[in-house]
mmCIF file of C-alpha atoms in Angstrom:
data_model
loop_
_atom_site.group_PDB
_atom_site.id
_atom_site.type_symbol
_atom_site.label_atom_id
_atom_site.label_comp_id
_atom_site.label_asym_id
_atom_site.label_seq_id
_atom_site.Cartn_x
_atom_site.Cartn_y
_atom_site.Cartn_z
ATOM 1 C CA GLY A 1 6.040 -5.546 -8.867
ATOM 2 C CA GLU A 2 9.383 -6.621 -7.559
ATOM 3 C CA GLY A 3 10.309 -5.568 -4.307
ATOM 4 C CA VAL A 4 7.178 -3.433 -4.655
ATOM 5 C CA SER A 5 6.570 -3.281 -0.461
ATOM 6 C CA THR A 6 10.116 -2.131 0.471
ATOM 7 C CA VAL A 7 9.299 0.682 -2.013
ATOM 8 C CA ALA A 8 6.140 1.556 -0.784
ATOM 9 C CA ARG A 9 7.324 1.512 3.295
ATOM 10 C CA GLN A 10 10.488 3.166 2.458
ATOM 11 C CA PHE A 11 8.667 6.181 0.244
ATOM 12 C CA ALA A 12 6.222 6.112 3.336
ATOM 13 C CA ARG A 13 9.079 6.879 5.626
ATOM 14 C CA MET A 14 10.200 9.820 3.630
ATOM 15 C CA ALA A 15 7.347 11.215 3.540
ATOM 16 C CA ALA A 16 6.358 10.932 6.987
ATOM 17 C CA VAL A 17 9.738 12.358 7.455
ATOM 18 C CA ARG A 18 9.209 15.385 5.535
ATOM 19 C CA GLY A 19 5.038 15.872 6.133
ATOM 20 C CA ARG A 20 3.403 18.326 7.968
ATOM 21 C CA ARG A 21 1.074 15.745 8.839
ATOM 22 C CA PRO A 22 1.560 12.112 9.544
ATOM 23 C CA ALA A 23 1.447 9.989 6.319
ATOM 24 C CA TRP A 24 -0.331 6.489 6.133
ATOM 25 C CA LEU A 25 0.812 3.314 4.784
ATOM 26 C CA VAL A 26 -2.058 1.098 3.446
ATOM 27 C CA ASP A 27 -1.174 -2.354 3.331
ATOM 28 C CA GLY A 28 -3.463 -3.316 0.508
ATOM 29 C CA ASP A 29 -2.373 -7.036 0.527
ATOM 30 C CA LEU A 30 -5.646 -8.222 1.954
ATOM 31 C CA THR A 31 -4.469 -12.132 1.960
ATOM 32 C CA GLN A 32 -0.695 -11.592 2.522
ATOM 33 C CA GLN A 33 -0.242 -8.917 5.102
ATOM 34 C CA ALA A 34 3.444 -8.154 6.097
ATOM 35 C CA GLN A 35 3.887 -4.158 6.691
ATOM 36 C CA MET A 36 3.294 -4.146 10.191
ATOM 37 C CA GLU A 37 5.495 -6.718 10.673
ATOM 38 C CA GLN A 38 8.108 -5.550 8.429
ATOM 39 C CA VAL A 39 8.390 -1.889 10.387
ATOM 40 C CA ALA A 40 8.353 -3.651 14.139
ATOM 41 C CA ALA A 41 11.484 -5.606 12.620
ATOM 42 C CA GLN A 42 13.347 -2.389 12.365
ATOM 43 C CA PRO A 43 12.992 -0.244 14.960
ATOM 44 C CA ASP A 44 16.255 1.486 14.207
ATOM 45 C CA ARG A 45 14.681 2.752 11.021
ATOM 46 C CA PHE A 46 10.813 3.237 12.202
ATOM 47 C CA GLY A 47 10.848 3.551 16.055
ATOM 48 C CA ARG A 48 8.649 1.598 18.197
ATOM 49 C CA LEU A 49 5.137 0.605 16.971
ATOM 50 C CA GLY A 50 2.462 2.458 18.984
ATOM 51 C CA ALA A 51 -1.062 1.216 20.304
ATOM 52 C CA ALA A 52 -3.617 -0.515 18.054
ATOM 53 C CA VAL A 53 -6.490 2.152 16.525
ATOM 54 C CA GLN A 54 -9.306 1.863 13.956
ATOM 55 C CA ALA A 55 -7.450 2.645 10.188
ATOM 56 C CA SER A 56 -10.764 4.028 9.259
ATOM 57 C CA PRO A 57 -11.896 7.609 10.520
ATOM 58 C CA ASP A 58 -15.851 6.778 10.115
ATOM 59 C CA GLY A 59 -16.060 2.945 9.448
ATOM 60 C CA SER A 60 -15.911 3.138 5.576
ATOM 61 C CA ALA A 61 -13.709 0.982 3.906
ATOM 62 C CA PHE A 62 -11.735 0.319 0.858
ATOM 63 C CA TYR A 63 -12.447 -2.970 0.713
ATOM 64 C CA ALA A 64 -15.606 -5.376 0.727
ATOM 65 C CA VAL A 65 -16.157 -8.703 2.907
ATOM 66 C CA THR A 66 -18.254 -11.467 1.096
ATOM 67 C CA PRO A 67 -20.195 -13.033 2.696
ATOM 68 C CA PRO A 68 -20.730 -9.969 5.109
ATOM 69 C CA MET A 69 -19.194 -10.047 8.600
ATOM 70 C CA ARG A 70 -21.846 -10.780 11.693
ATOM 71 C CA ASP A 71 -21.311 -10.391 15.128
ATOM 72 C CA ARG A 72 -22.080 -13.320 17.489
ATOM 73 C CA GLU A 73 -26.227 -11.946 17.482
ATOM 74 C CA GLY A 74 -26.314 -12.429 13.755
ATOM 75 C CA ARG A 75 -25.827 -8.023 13.226
ATOM 76 C CA PRO A 76 -23.532 -7.045 10.407
ATOM 77 C CA VAL A 77 -20.116 -6.341 11.578
ATOM 78 C CA ALA A 78 -18.733 -2.846 9.303
ATOM 79 C CA PRO A 79 -16.155 -3.679 7.112
ATOM 80 C CA GLY A 80 -13.657 -0.919 8.446
ATOM 81 C CA ARG A 81 -13.489 -2.895 11.791
ATOM 82 C CA LEU A 82 -11.356 -5.480 10.363
ATOM 83 C CA MET A 83 -8.409 -3.317 9.644
ATOM 84 C CA THR A 84 -6.336 -1.309 12.751
ATOM 85 C CA ALA A 85 -3.084 0.740 12.383
ATOM 86 C CA LYS A 86 -0.423 1.541 15.046
ATOM 87 C CA THR A 87 1.692 4.571 14.584
ATOM 88 C CA CYS A 88 5.700 4.400 14.260
ATOM 89 C CA LEU A 89 8.381 7.194 13.946
ATOM 90 C CA GLY A 90 6.978 9.036 16.971
ATOM 91 C CA GLY A 91 3.848 9.610 15.813
ATOM 92 C CA ARG A 92 4.747 10.407 12.174
ATOM 93 C CA LEU A 93 3.491 7.254 10.315
ATOM 94 C CA TYR A 94 0.436 5.073 10.486
ATOM 95 C CA VAL A 95 0.820 1.500 9.156
ATOM 96 C CA THR A 96 -2.326 -0.747 8.827
ATOM 97 C CA ARG A 97 -3.057 -4.233 8.938
ATOM 98 C CA PHE A 98 -6.066 -5.890 8.055
ATOM 99 C CA HIS A 99 -7.153 -8.802 10.291
ATOM 100 C CA ASN A 100 -7.744 -11.446 7.715
ATOM 101 C CA GLU A 101 -7.600 -14.174 10.845
ATOM 102 C CA VAL A 102 -11.094 -13.651 11.605
ATOM 103 C CA LEU A 103 -12.299 -14.274 8.130
ATOM 104 C CA ARG A 104 -14.371 -17.407 8.185
ATOM 105 C CA ALA A 105 -14.249 -20.087 5.759
ATOM 106 C CA GLY A 106 -15.949 -19.009 2.438
ATOM 107 C CA GLN A 107 -15.664 -15.410 3.230
ATOM 108 C CA ARG A 108 -13.042 -13.222 1.308
ATOM 109 C CA ALA A 109 -12.443 -9.340 1.060
ATOM 110 C CA GLU A 110 -11.649 -7.447 -2.093
ATOM 111 C CA ALA A 111 -10.828 -4.052 -3.201
ATOM 112 C CA ILE A 112 -13.847 -1.801 -4.141
ATOM 113 C CA ASN A 113 -14.039 0.876 -6.318
ATOM 114 C CA ASP A 114 -15.487 3.384 -3.498
ATOM 115 C CA ALA A 115 -13.520 6.358 -2.889
ATOM 116 C CA ARG A 116 -15.082 7.351 0.830
ATOM 117 C CA TYR A 117 -12.411 5.614 2.597
ATOM 118 C CA TRP A 118 -9.726 7.753 0.622
ATOM 119 C CA THR A 119 -11.591 11.439 0.979
ATOM 120 C CA ARG A 120 -11.753 10.724 4.850
ATOM 121 C CA LEU A 121 -8.283 9.577 5.265
ATOM 122 C CA ARG A 122 -7.176 12.499 3.771
ATOM 123 C CA ALA A 123 -8.521 14.772 5.926
ATOM 124 C CA HIS A 124 -5.899 13.381 8.379
ATOM 125 C CA ALA A 125 -2.730 12.550 6.477
ATOM 126 C CA ASP A 126 -0.425 14.705 4.126
ATOM 127 C CA THR A 127 0.029 11.620 2.379
ATOM 128 C CA VAL A 128 -1.305 7.907 1.833
ATOM 129 C CA VAL A 129 1.049 5.410 0.396
ATOM 130 C CA ILE A 130 -0.902 2.540 -0.734
ATOM 131 C CA ASP A 131 0.911 -1.067 -0.836
ATOM 132 C CA ALA A 132 -0.797 -3.251 -3.451
ATOM 133 C CA PRO A 133 0.087 -6.536 -4.253
ATOM 134 C CA ALA A 134 1.830 -7.815 -7.146
ATOM 135 C CA ALA A 135 -0.531 -7.582 -10.542
ATOM 136 C CA ASP A 136 -0.140 -11.074 -11.682
ATOM 137 C CA ARG A 137 -1.619 -11.898 -8.340
ATOM 138 C CA SER A 138 -4.675 -9.692 -8.291
ATOM 139 C CA ASP A 139 -6.230 -6.809 -9.925
ATOM 140 C CA MET A 140 -6.469 -4.466 -6.721
ATOM 141 C CA ILE A 141 -4.166 -2.124 -8.840
ATOM 142 C CA LEU A 142 -6.762 -1.414 -11.433
ATOM 143 C CA THR A 143 -9.644 -1.173 -8.809
ATOM 144 C CA LEU A 144 -7.796 1.226 -6.955
ATOM 145 C CA ALA A 145 -5.672 3.293 -9.359
ATOM 146 C CA PRO A 146 -8.497 5.502 -10.433
ATOM 147 C CA LEU A 147 -9.434 6.528 -6.747
ATOM 148 C CA ALA A 148 -5.291 7.223 -6.272
ATOM 149 C CA ASP A 149 -3.629 10.994 -6.876
ATOM 150 C CA ALA A 150 -0.800 8.851 -8.927
ATOM 151 C CA THR A 151 0.396 5.113 -9.145
ATOM 152 C CA VAL A 152 3.836 4.264 -9.469
ATOM 153 C CA LEU A 153 4.986 0.919 -10.773
ATOM 154 C CA VAL A 154 7.713 -1.409 -9.067
ATOM 155 C CA VAL A 155 9.235 -3.593 -11.995
ATOM 156 C CA ALA A 156 12.278 -5.810 -11.524
ATOM 157 C CA ALA A 157 15.119 -4.242 -13.799
ATOM 158 C CA GLU A 158 16.629 -7.660 -14.674
ATOM 159 C CA THR A 159 14.150 -9.898 -15.349
ATOM 160 C CA THR A 160 11.116 -7.919 -16.835
ATOM 161 C CA ASP A 161 10.784 -7.218 -20.469
ATOM 162 C CA ALA A 162 9.140 -3.687 -21.169
ATOM 163 C CA ALA A 163 5.684 -5.350 -22.705
ATOM 164 C CA GLY A 164 4.117 -6.482 -19.042
ATOM 165 C CA PRO A 165 4.823 -2.851 -17.575
ATOM 166 C CA VAL A 166 3.467 -1.315 -20.545
ATOM 167 C CA ALA A 167 0.462 -3.738 -20.759
ATOM 168 C CA LEU A 168 -0.211 -3.211 -17.229
ATOM 169 C CA ARG A 169 0.396 1.169 -17.583
ATOM 170 C CA ASP A 170 -2.204 0.960 -20.619
ATOM 171 C CA GLU A 171 -4.671 -0.855 -18.583
ATOM 172 C CA ILE A 172 -4.600 1.389 -15.719
ATOM 173 C CA ASP A 173 -4.859 4.479 -17.684
ATOM 174 C CA ALA A 174 -7.682 2.962 -19.387
ATOM 175 C CA GLN A 175 -9.702 2.753 -16.005
ATOM 176 C CA GLY A 176 -8.795 6.386 -15.123
ATOM 177 C CA GLY A 177 -5.571 5.969 -13.434
ATOM 178 C CA ARG A 178 -2.350 8.117 -13.567
ATOM 179 C CA ILE A 179 0.971 6.671 -13.680
ATOM 180 C CA ALA A 180 3.552 9.124 -11.940
ATOM 181 C CA GLY A 181 6.524 6.853 -13.108
ATOM 182 C CA VAL A 182 8.060 3.468 -13.127
ATOM 183 C CA VAL A 183 10.881 1.988 -10.443
ATOM 184 C CA MET A 184 12.934 0.141 -11.646
ATOM 185 C CA ASN A 185 14.092 -2.153 -8.541
ATOM 186 C CA ARG A 186 17.023 -3.835 -8.119
ATOM 187 C CA ALA A 187 18.894 -2.224 -11.608
ATOM 188 C CA LYS A 188 22.751 -2.025 -11.679
ATOM 189 C CA TRP A 189 24.015 0.968 -13.092
ATOM 190 C CA LYS A 190 27.661 0.940 -14.770
ATOM 191 C CA PRO A 191 29.354 4.415 -15.333
ATOM 192 C CA PRO A 192 30.520 5.220 -18.521
ATOM 193 C CA ALA A 193 34.139 4.674 -18.956
ATOM 194 C CA LEU A 194 35.070 8.260 -19.242
ATOM 195 C CA LEU A 195 33.182 8.981 -15.448
ATOM 196 C CA LYS A 196 34.884 5.584 -14.531
ATOM 197 C CA ARG A 197 38.562 6.904 -15.137
ATOM 198 C CA PHE A 198 37.347 10.229 -12.490
ATOM 199 C CA ILE A 199 35.389 8.313 -10.024
ATOM 200 C CA GLY A 200 38.582 5.078 -9.613
#
């Protein structure tokens, strides 16, 4: 998608400001984490980041690490320990960060079709926004869409033909996901001639 992360971040901010309980912005791009850095760079919009906490209420995770992580004594490390979260907006919004820098050569993290993490997180949040990588880089959206209440596609207004988003919508639908809508990012609007006379 085009500007997916920006749209996800702004939607999470809006949900946090309007919600009764905190909102969560889950940075689902397990190879290129950027949400927390972007939030930290906009203190006028998001406030200061709080201290890091575990991003899993019970140690579950929406991803698996293969081969599995092990500590210095060779014991398995739960994948959920690799993700932390920090609050902003005075505790109204949690933003996650997956610590991919601790992965060793040959290890990778991939989304899994397991609802436990999302079920546990819902008990602590009004809204959970997942910023998934663009579909041309990852199939994460196909894995997670069936577990979400709704999916919003973000596409470039000027450079995307209709076939790409339609095919992705159909694929998500076939996996059991629900499309709530499409955001045409960077769309330029030209008012009709009649309206132009009134607005100048």
